[in-house]
Short mmCIF file of C-alpha atoms in Angstrom, two decimals:
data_model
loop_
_atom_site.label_atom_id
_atom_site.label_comp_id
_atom_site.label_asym_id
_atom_site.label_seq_id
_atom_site.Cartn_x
_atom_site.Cartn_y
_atom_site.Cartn_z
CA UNK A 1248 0.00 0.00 0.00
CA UNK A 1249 2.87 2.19 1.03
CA UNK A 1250 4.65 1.62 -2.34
CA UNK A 1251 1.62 2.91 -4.13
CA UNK A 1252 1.47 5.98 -2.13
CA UNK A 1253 4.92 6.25 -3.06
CA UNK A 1254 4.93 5.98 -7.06
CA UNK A 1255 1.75 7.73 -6.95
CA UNK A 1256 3.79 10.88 -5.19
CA UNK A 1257 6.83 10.76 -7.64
CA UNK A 1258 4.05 10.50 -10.86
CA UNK A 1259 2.71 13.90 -9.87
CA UNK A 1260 5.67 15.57 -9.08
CA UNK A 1261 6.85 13.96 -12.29
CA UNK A 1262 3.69 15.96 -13.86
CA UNK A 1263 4.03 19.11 -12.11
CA UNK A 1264 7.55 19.43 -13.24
CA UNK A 1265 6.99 18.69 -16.61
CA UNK A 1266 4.19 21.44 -17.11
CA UNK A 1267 6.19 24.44 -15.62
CA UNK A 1268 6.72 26.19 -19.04
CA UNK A 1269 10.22 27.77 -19.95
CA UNK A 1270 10.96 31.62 -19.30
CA UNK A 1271 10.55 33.28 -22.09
CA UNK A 1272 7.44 31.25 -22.88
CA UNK A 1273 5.64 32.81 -20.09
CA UNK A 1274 3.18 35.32 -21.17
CA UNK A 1275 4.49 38.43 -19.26
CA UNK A 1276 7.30 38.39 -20.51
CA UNK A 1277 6.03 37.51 -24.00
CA UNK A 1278 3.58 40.54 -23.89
CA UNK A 1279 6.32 42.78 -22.13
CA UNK A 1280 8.85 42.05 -25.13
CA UNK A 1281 6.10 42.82 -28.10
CA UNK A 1282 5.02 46.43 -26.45
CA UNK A 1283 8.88 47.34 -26.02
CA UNK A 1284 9.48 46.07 -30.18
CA UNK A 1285 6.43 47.77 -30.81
CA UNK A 1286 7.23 51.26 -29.01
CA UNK A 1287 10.80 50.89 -30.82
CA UNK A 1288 9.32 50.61 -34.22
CA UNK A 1289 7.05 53.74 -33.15
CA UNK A 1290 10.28 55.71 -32.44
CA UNK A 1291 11.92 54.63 -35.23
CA UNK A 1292 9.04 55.47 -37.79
CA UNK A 1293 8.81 58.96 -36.11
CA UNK A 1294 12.57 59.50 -36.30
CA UNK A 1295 12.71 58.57 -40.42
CA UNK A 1296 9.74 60.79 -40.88
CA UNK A 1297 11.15 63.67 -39.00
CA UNK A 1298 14.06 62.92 -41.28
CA UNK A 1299 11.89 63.21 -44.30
CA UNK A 1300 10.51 66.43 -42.97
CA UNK A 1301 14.00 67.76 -42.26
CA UNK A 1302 15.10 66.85 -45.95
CA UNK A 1303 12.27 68.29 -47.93
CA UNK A 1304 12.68 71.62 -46.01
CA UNK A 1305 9.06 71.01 -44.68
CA UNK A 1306 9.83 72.52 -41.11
CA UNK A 1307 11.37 75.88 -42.26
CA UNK A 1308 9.31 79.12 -40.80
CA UNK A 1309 9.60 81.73 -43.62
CA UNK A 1310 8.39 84.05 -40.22
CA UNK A 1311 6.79 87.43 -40.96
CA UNK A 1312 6.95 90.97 -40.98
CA UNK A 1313 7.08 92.95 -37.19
CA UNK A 1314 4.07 95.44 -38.03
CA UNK A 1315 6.78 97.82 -36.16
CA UNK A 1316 9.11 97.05 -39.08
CA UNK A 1317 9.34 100.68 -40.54
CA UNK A 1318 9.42 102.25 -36.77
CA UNK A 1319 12.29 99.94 -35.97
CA UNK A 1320 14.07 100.92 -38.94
CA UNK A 1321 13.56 104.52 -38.43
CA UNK A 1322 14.92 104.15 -35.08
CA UNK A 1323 17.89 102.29 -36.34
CA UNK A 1324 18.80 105.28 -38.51
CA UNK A 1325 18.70 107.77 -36.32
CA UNK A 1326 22.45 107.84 -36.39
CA UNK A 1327 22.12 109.50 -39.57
CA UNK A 1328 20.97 112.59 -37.56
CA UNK A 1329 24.82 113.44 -36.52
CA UNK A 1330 26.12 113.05 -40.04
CA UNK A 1331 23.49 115.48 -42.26
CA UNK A 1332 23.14 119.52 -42.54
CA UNK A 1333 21.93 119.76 -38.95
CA UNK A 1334 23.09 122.82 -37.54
CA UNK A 1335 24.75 122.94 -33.97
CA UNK A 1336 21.32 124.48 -32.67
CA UNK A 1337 19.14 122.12 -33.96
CA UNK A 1338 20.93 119.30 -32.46
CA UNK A 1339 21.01 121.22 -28.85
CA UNK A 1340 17.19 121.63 -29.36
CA UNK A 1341 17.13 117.83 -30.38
CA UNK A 1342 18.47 117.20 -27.25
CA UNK A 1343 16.91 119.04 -24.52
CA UNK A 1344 13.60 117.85 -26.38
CA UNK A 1345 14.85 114.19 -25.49
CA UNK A 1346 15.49 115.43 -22.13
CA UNK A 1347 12.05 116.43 -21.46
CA UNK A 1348 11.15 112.39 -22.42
CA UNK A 1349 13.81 111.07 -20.15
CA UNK A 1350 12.26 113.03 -17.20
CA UNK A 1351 8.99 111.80 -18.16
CA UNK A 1352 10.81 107.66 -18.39
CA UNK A 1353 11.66 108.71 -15.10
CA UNK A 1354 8.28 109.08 -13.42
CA UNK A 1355 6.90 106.15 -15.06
CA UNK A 1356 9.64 104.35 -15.96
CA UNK A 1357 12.19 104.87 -13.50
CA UNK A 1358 14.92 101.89 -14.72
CA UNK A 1359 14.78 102.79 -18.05
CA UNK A 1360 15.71 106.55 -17.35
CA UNK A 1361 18.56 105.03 -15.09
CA UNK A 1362 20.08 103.06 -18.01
CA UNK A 1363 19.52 106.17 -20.35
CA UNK A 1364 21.21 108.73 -18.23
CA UNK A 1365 23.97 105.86 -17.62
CA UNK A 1366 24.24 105.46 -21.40
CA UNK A 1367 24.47 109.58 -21.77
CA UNK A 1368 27.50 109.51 -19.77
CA UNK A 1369 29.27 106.99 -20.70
CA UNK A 1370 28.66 107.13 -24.68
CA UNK A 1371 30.49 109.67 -27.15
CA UNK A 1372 27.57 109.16 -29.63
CA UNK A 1373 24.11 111.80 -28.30
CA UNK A 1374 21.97 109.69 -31.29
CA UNK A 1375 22.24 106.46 -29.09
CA UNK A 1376 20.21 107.95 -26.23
CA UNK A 1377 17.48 109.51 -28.67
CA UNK A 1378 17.64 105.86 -30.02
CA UNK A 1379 17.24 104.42 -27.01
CA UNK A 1380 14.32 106.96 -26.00
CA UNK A 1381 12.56 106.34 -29.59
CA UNK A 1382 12.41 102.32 -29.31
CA UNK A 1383 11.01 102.49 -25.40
CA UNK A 1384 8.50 104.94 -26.67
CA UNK A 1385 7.26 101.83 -28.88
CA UNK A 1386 5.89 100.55 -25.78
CA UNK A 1387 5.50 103.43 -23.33
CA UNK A 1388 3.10 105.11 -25.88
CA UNK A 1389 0.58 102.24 -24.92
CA UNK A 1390 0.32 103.91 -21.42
CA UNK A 1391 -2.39 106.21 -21.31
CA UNK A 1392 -1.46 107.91 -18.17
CA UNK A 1393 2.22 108.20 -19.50
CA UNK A 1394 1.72 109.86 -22.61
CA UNK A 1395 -0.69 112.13 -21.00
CA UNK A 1396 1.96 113.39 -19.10
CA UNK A 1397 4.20 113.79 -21.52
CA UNK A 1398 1.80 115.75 -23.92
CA UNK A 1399 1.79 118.12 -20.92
CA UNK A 1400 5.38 118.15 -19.93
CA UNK A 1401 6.03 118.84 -23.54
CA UNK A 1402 3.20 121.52 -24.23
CA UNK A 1403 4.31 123.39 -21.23
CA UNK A 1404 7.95 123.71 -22.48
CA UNK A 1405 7.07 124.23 -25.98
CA UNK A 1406 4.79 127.08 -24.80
CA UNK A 1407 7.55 129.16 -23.44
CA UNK A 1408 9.35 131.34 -26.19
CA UNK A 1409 12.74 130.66 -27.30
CA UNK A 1410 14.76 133.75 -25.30
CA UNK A 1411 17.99 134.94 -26.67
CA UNK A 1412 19.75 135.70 -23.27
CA UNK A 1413 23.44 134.92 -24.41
CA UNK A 1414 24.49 133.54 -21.07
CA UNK A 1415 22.70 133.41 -17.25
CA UNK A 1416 25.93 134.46 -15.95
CA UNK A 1417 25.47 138.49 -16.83
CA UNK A 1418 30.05 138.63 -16.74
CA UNK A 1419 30.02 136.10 -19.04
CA UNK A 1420 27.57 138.06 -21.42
CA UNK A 1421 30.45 140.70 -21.88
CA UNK A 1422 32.81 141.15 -24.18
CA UNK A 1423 35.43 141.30 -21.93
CA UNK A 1424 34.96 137.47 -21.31
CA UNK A 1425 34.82 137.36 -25.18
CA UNK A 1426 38.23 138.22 -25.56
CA UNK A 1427 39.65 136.97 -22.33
CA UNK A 1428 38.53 133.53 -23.49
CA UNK A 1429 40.80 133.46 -26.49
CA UNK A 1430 43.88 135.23 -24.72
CA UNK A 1431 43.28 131.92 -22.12
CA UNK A 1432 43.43 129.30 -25.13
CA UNK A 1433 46.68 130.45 -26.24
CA UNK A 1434 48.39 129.96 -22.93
CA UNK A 1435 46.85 125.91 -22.62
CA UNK A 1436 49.82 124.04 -22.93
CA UNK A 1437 51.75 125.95 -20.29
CA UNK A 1438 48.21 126.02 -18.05
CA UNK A 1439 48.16 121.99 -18.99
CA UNK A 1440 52.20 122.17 -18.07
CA UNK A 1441 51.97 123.62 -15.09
CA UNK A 1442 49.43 121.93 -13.60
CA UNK A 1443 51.20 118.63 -14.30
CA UNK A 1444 54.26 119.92 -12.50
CA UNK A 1445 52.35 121.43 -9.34
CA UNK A 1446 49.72 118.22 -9.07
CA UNK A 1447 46.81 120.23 -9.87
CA UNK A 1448 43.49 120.11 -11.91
CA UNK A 1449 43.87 122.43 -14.70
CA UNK A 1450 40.92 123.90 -14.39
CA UNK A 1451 41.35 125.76 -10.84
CA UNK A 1452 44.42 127.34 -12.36
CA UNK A 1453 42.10 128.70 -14.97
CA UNK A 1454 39.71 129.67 -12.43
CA UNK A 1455 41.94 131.92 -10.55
CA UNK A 1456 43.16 133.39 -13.77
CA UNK A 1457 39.34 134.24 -14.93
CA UNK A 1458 39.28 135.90 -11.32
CA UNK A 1459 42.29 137.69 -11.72
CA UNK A 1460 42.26 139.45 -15.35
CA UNK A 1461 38.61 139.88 -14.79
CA UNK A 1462 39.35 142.35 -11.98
CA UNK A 1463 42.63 144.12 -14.66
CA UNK A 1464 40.07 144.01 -17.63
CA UNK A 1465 37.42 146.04 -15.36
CA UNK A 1466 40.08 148.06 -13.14
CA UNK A 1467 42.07 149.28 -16.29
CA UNK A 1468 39.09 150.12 -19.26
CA UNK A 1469 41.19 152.23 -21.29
CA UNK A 1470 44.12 149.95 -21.42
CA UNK A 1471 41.57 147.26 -22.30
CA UNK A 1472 39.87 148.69 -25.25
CA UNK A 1473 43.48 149.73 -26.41
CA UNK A 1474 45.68 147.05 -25.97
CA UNK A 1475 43.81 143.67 -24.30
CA UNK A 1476 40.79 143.48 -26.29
CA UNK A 1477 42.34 143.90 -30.65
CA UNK A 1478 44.82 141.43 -29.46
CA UNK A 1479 43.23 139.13 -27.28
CA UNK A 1480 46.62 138.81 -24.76
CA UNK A 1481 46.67 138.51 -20.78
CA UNK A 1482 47.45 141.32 -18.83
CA UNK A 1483 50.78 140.88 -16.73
CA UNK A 1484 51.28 142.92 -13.91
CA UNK A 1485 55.07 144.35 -12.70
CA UNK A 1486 54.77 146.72 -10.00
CA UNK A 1487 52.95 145.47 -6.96
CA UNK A 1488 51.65 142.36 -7.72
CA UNK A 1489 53.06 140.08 -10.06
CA UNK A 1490 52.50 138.20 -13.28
CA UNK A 1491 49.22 137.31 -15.37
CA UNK A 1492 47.69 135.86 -11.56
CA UNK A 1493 49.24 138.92 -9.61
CA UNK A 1494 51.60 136.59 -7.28
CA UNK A 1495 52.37 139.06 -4.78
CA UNK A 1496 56.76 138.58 -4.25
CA UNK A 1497 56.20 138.12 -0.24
CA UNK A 1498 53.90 135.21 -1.62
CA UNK A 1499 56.09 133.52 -4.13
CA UNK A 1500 58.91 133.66 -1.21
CA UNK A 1501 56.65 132.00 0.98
CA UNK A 1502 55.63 129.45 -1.32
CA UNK A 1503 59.34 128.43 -2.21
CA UNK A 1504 59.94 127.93 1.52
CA UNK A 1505 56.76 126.20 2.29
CA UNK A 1506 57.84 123.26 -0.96
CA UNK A 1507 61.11 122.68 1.31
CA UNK A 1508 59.97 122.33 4.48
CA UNK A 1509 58.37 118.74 5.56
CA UNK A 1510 57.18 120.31 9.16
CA UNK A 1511 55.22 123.26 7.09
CA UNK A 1512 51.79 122.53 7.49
CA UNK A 1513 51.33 124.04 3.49
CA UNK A 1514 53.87 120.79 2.45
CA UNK A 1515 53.16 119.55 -0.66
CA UNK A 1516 55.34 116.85 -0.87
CA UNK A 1517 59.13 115.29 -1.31
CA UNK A 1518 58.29 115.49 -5.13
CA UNK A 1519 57.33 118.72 -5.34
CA UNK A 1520 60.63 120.23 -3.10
CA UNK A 1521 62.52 121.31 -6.58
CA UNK A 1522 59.70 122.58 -9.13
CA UNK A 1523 61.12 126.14 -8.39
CA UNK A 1524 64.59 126.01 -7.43
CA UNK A 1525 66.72 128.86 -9.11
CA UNK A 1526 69.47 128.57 -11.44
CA UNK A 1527 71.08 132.07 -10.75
CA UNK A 1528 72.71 133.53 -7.08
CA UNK A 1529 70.15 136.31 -7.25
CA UNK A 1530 66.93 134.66 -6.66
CA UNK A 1531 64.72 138.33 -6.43
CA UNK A 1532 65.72 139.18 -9.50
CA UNK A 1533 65.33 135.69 -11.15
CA UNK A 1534 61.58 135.30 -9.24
CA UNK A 1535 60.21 138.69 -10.46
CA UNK A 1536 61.60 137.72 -13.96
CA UNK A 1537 59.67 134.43 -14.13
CA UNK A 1538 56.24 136.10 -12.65
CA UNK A 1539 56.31 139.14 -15.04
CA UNK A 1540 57.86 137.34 -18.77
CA UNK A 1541 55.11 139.08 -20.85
CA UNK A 1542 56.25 136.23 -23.42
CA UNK A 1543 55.88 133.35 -21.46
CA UNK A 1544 53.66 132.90 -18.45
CA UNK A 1545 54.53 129.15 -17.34
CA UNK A 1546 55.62 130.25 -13.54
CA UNK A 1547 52.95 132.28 -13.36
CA UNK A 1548 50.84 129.32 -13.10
CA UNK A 1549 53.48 127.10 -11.49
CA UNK A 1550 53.17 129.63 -8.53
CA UNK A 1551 49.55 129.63 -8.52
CA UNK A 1552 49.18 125.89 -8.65
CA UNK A 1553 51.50 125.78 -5.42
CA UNK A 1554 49.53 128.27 -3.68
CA UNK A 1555 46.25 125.81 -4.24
CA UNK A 1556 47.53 122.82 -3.47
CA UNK A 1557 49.62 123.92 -0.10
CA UNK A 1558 46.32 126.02 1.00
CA UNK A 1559 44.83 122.78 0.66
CA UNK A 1560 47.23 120.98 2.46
CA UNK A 1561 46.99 123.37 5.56
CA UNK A 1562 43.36 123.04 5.65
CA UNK A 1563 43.77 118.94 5.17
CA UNK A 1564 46.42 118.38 7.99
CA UNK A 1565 43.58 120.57 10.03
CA UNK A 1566 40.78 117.93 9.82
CA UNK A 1567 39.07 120.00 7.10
CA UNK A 1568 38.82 118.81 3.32
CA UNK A 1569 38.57 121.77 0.90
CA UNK A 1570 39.63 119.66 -2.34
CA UNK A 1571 36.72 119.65 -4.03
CA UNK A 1572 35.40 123.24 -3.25
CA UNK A 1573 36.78 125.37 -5.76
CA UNK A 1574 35.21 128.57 -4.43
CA UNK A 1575 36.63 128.67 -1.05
CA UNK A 1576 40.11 127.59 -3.14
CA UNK A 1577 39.28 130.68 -5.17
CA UNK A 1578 38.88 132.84 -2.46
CA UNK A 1579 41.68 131.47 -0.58
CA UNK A 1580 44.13 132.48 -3.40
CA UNK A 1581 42.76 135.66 -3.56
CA UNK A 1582 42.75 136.55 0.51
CA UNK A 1583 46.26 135.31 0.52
CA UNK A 1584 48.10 132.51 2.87
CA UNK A 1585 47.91 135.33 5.94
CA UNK A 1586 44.22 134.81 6.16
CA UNK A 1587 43.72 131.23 5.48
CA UNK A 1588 42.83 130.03 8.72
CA UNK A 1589 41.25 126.16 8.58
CA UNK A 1590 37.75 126.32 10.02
CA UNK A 1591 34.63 123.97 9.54
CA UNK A 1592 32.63 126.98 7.79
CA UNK A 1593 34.55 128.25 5.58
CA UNK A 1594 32.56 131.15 2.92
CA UNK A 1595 33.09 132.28 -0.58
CA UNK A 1596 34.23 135.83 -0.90
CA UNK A 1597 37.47 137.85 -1.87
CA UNK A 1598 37.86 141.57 -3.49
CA UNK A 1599 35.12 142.76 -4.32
CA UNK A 1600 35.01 143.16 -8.66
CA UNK A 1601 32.73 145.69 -10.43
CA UNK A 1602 31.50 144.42 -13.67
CA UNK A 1603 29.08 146.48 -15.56
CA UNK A 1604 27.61 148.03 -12.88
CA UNK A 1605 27.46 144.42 -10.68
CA UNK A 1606 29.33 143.90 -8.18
CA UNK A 1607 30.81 139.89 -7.83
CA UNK A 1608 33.68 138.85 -5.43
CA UNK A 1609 36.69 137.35 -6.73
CA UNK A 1610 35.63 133.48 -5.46
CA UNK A 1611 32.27 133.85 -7.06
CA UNK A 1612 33.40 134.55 -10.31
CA UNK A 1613 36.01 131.72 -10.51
CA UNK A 1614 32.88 129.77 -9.23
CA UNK A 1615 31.16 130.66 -11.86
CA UNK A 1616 33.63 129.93 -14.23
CA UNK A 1617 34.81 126.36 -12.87
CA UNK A 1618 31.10 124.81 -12.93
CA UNK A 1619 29.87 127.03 -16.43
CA UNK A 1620 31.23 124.06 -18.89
CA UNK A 1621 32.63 127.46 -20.63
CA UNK A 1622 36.32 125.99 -22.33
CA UNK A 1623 35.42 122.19 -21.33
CA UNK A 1624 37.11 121.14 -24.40
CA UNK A 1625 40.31 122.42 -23.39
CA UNK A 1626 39.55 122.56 -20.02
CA UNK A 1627 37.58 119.56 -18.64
CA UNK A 1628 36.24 119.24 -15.21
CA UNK A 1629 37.03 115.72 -13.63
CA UNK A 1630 36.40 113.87 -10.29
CA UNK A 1631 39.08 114.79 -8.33
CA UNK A 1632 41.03 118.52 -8.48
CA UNK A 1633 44.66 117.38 -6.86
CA UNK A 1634 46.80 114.28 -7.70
CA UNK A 1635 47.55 111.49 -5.60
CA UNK A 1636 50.86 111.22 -4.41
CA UNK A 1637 53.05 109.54 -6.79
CA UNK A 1638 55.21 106.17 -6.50
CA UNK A 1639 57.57 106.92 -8.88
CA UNK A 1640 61.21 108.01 -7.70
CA UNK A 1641 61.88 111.40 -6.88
CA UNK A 1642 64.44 111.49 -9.16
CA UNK A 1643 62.21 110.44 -11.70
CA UNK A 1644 59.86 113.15 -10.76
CA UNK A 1645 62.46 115.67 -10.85
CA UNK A 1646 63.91 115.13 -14.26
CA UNK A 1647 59.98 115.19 -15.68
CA UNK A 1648 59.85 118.67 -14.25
CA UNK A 1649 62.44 120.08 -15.35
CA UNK A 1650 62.10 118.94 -18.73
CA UNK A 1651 58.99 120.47 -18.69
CA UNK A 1652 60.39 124.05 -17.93
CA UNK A 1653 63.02 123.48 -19.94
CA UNK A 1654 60.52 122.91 -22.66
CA UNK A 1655 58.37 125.78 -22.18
CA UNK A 1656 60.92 128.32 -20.97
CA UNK A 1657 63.89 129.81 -21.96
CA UNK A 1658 66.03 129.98 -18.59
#
């Protein structure tokens, strides 16, 4: 009975084994297998067709015309403004008409005025900014509220009538300034040389020159309409005060001692301790030659550009930085070293100068001058108005000035 049992047991197992069906027979994977050929054929079909499509140039987009097409274009050619018969004028009232957009960008639009105004500075071409104005307009116009304001910002200038005032600054409406101008423009390359040797901006050399023959052009008519004026030349003074800047002698003196002293609180520097050191025995007579050459006026200017930069070093070691305020430089000059006394509120003044009837102070007008943008080309106003001190050698330093002088004057 037991043996029956027992071949009866193996028989089934016998059938059980032989009915378990292979691996890939089974139909999961069979069915997995057929979608994965089938999804690769899929791809493959869409790949050759996009092929196809490719080939025959069937996916090209011929695109279409911007309906701003003949704005943009317009705007692109602005640049053409700056090459045609434009006169000078028109372009300035070009401008300030931009000017009144960009303020109206700036209510509205307050990042696009930014990157114009950041554009106007840093550009040498004015058509990029009305460029710049024209293709934000494209948009901006869509504002109601924005181009309201700008049709009133606009009527409200336009309303006013073009005046003819020839400058705000009544001196500079004279012709006094008219000629004084183009005696100044022959001397730039010894203003330019001297402020190079003395560490000085240009430009406040200039201004205490404007101060200066302003006062001679006013004080001495007659000599003016004779001599100053046809000619267009500086006046140079030789009796009590010296030179085209009238350098006082007891001044130059004090400003030769005051480059050669390191515990002077005027000190300019180690490499400024030769830019005036003689070349004869008989330094009175050599000093009052160099201030009053009606030829050549380099020292002139040498001595004025110490005088700035030492007043400014006595105010400086004092706690009080006057570097970038011209007028109380001006005025400084003009009172002398004797009353520059370092104080936290210092005011503009000087001798008083009579022009047509007005009266200015001798500060005020080189004020005026320095911050007019009259002689920018020549003259350009800059960031900072005295020069770092240098690293190169004092030697080195000393052989540039002098070949400077050398250059300019005949010793």
């Amino acid at each position: 009975m037991k043996e029956n049992e027992t071949k009866s047991g193996v028989q089934n197992s016998n059938t059980a084994a032989g009915n378990k069906k292979p691996f890939y027979k089974r139909k999961w994977v069979r069915v997995t297998y057929l979608s994965l050929l089938h999804l690769f054929a899929i791809y493959g079909a869409i790949q050759i067709v996009g092929l196809v499509i490719f080939k025959l140039g069937l996916t090209n987009n011929s695109g279409t015309v911007d309906k701003n097409s003949r704005y943009l274009m317009e705007v692109s050619e602005m640049n053409d403004l700056a090459k045609n018969d434009t006169s000078a004028r028109q372009r300035i009232q070009v401008d300030l008409d931009q000017y009144v957009k960009m303020a109206a960008f700036g209510r509205f639009y307050p990042e696009n005025a930014r990157l114009m105004m950041q554009t106007l500075r840093t550009c040498d071409n004015p058509s990029v900014v009305s460029q710049m104005i024209a293709a934000a307009s494209l948009y901006a116009d869509k504002n109601e509220d924005y181009t309201k304001f700008l049709d009133k910002m606009l009527k409200s200038y336009e309303s006013e009538k073009q005046q003819q005032n020839p400058n705000v600054i009544p001196w500079m409406a004279t012709e006094e300034w008219t000629a004084l101008k183009q005696a100044i423009l022959k001397d730039k390359h010894l203003i330019d040389s001297a402020a190079h040797i003395t560490g000085v901006d240009p430009r406040l050399i200039v201004g205490c020159l404007v101060g200066e023959q302003m006062r001679l052009f006013n004080s001495k008519r007659e000599m003016y309409k004779t001599y100053l004026a046809p000619k267009a030349i500086l006046s140079v003074q030789s009796q009590f005060s010296l030179g085209v800047n009238g350098i006082k002698d007891f001044t130059a003196m004090k400003v030769e001692r005051n480059l050669k002293d390191p515990n002077s609180e005027y000190y300019m520097g180690k490499e400024y301790e030769h830019i005036l050191d003689f070349h004869t025995a008989d330094h009175t007579t050599e000093r009052v030659n160099r201030l009053v050459d009606y030829r050549n006026h380099l020292y002139s200017y040498i001595y004025t550009g110490c005088i700035l930069h030492q007043t400014m070093k006595q105010w400086q070691r004092a706690g009080y930085d006057i570097s970038n305020r011209p007028d109380i430089l001006f005025t400084l000059f003009n009172v002398g070293f004797s009353q520059s006394q370092p104080k936290p509120d210092p005011r503009c003044g000087g001798s008083h100068i009579t022009i047509q009837d007005r009266v200015y102070t001798f500060g005020a007008i080189g004020f005026d001058f320095f911050f007019s943008g009259e002689l920018s080309d020549e003259f350009p106003l800059h960031n900072q108005y005295f020069r770092q001190e240098q690293k190169t050698s004092k030697t080195q330093n000393d052989t540039t000035n002098n070949n400077i002088v050398k250059n300019n004057v005949t010793i």
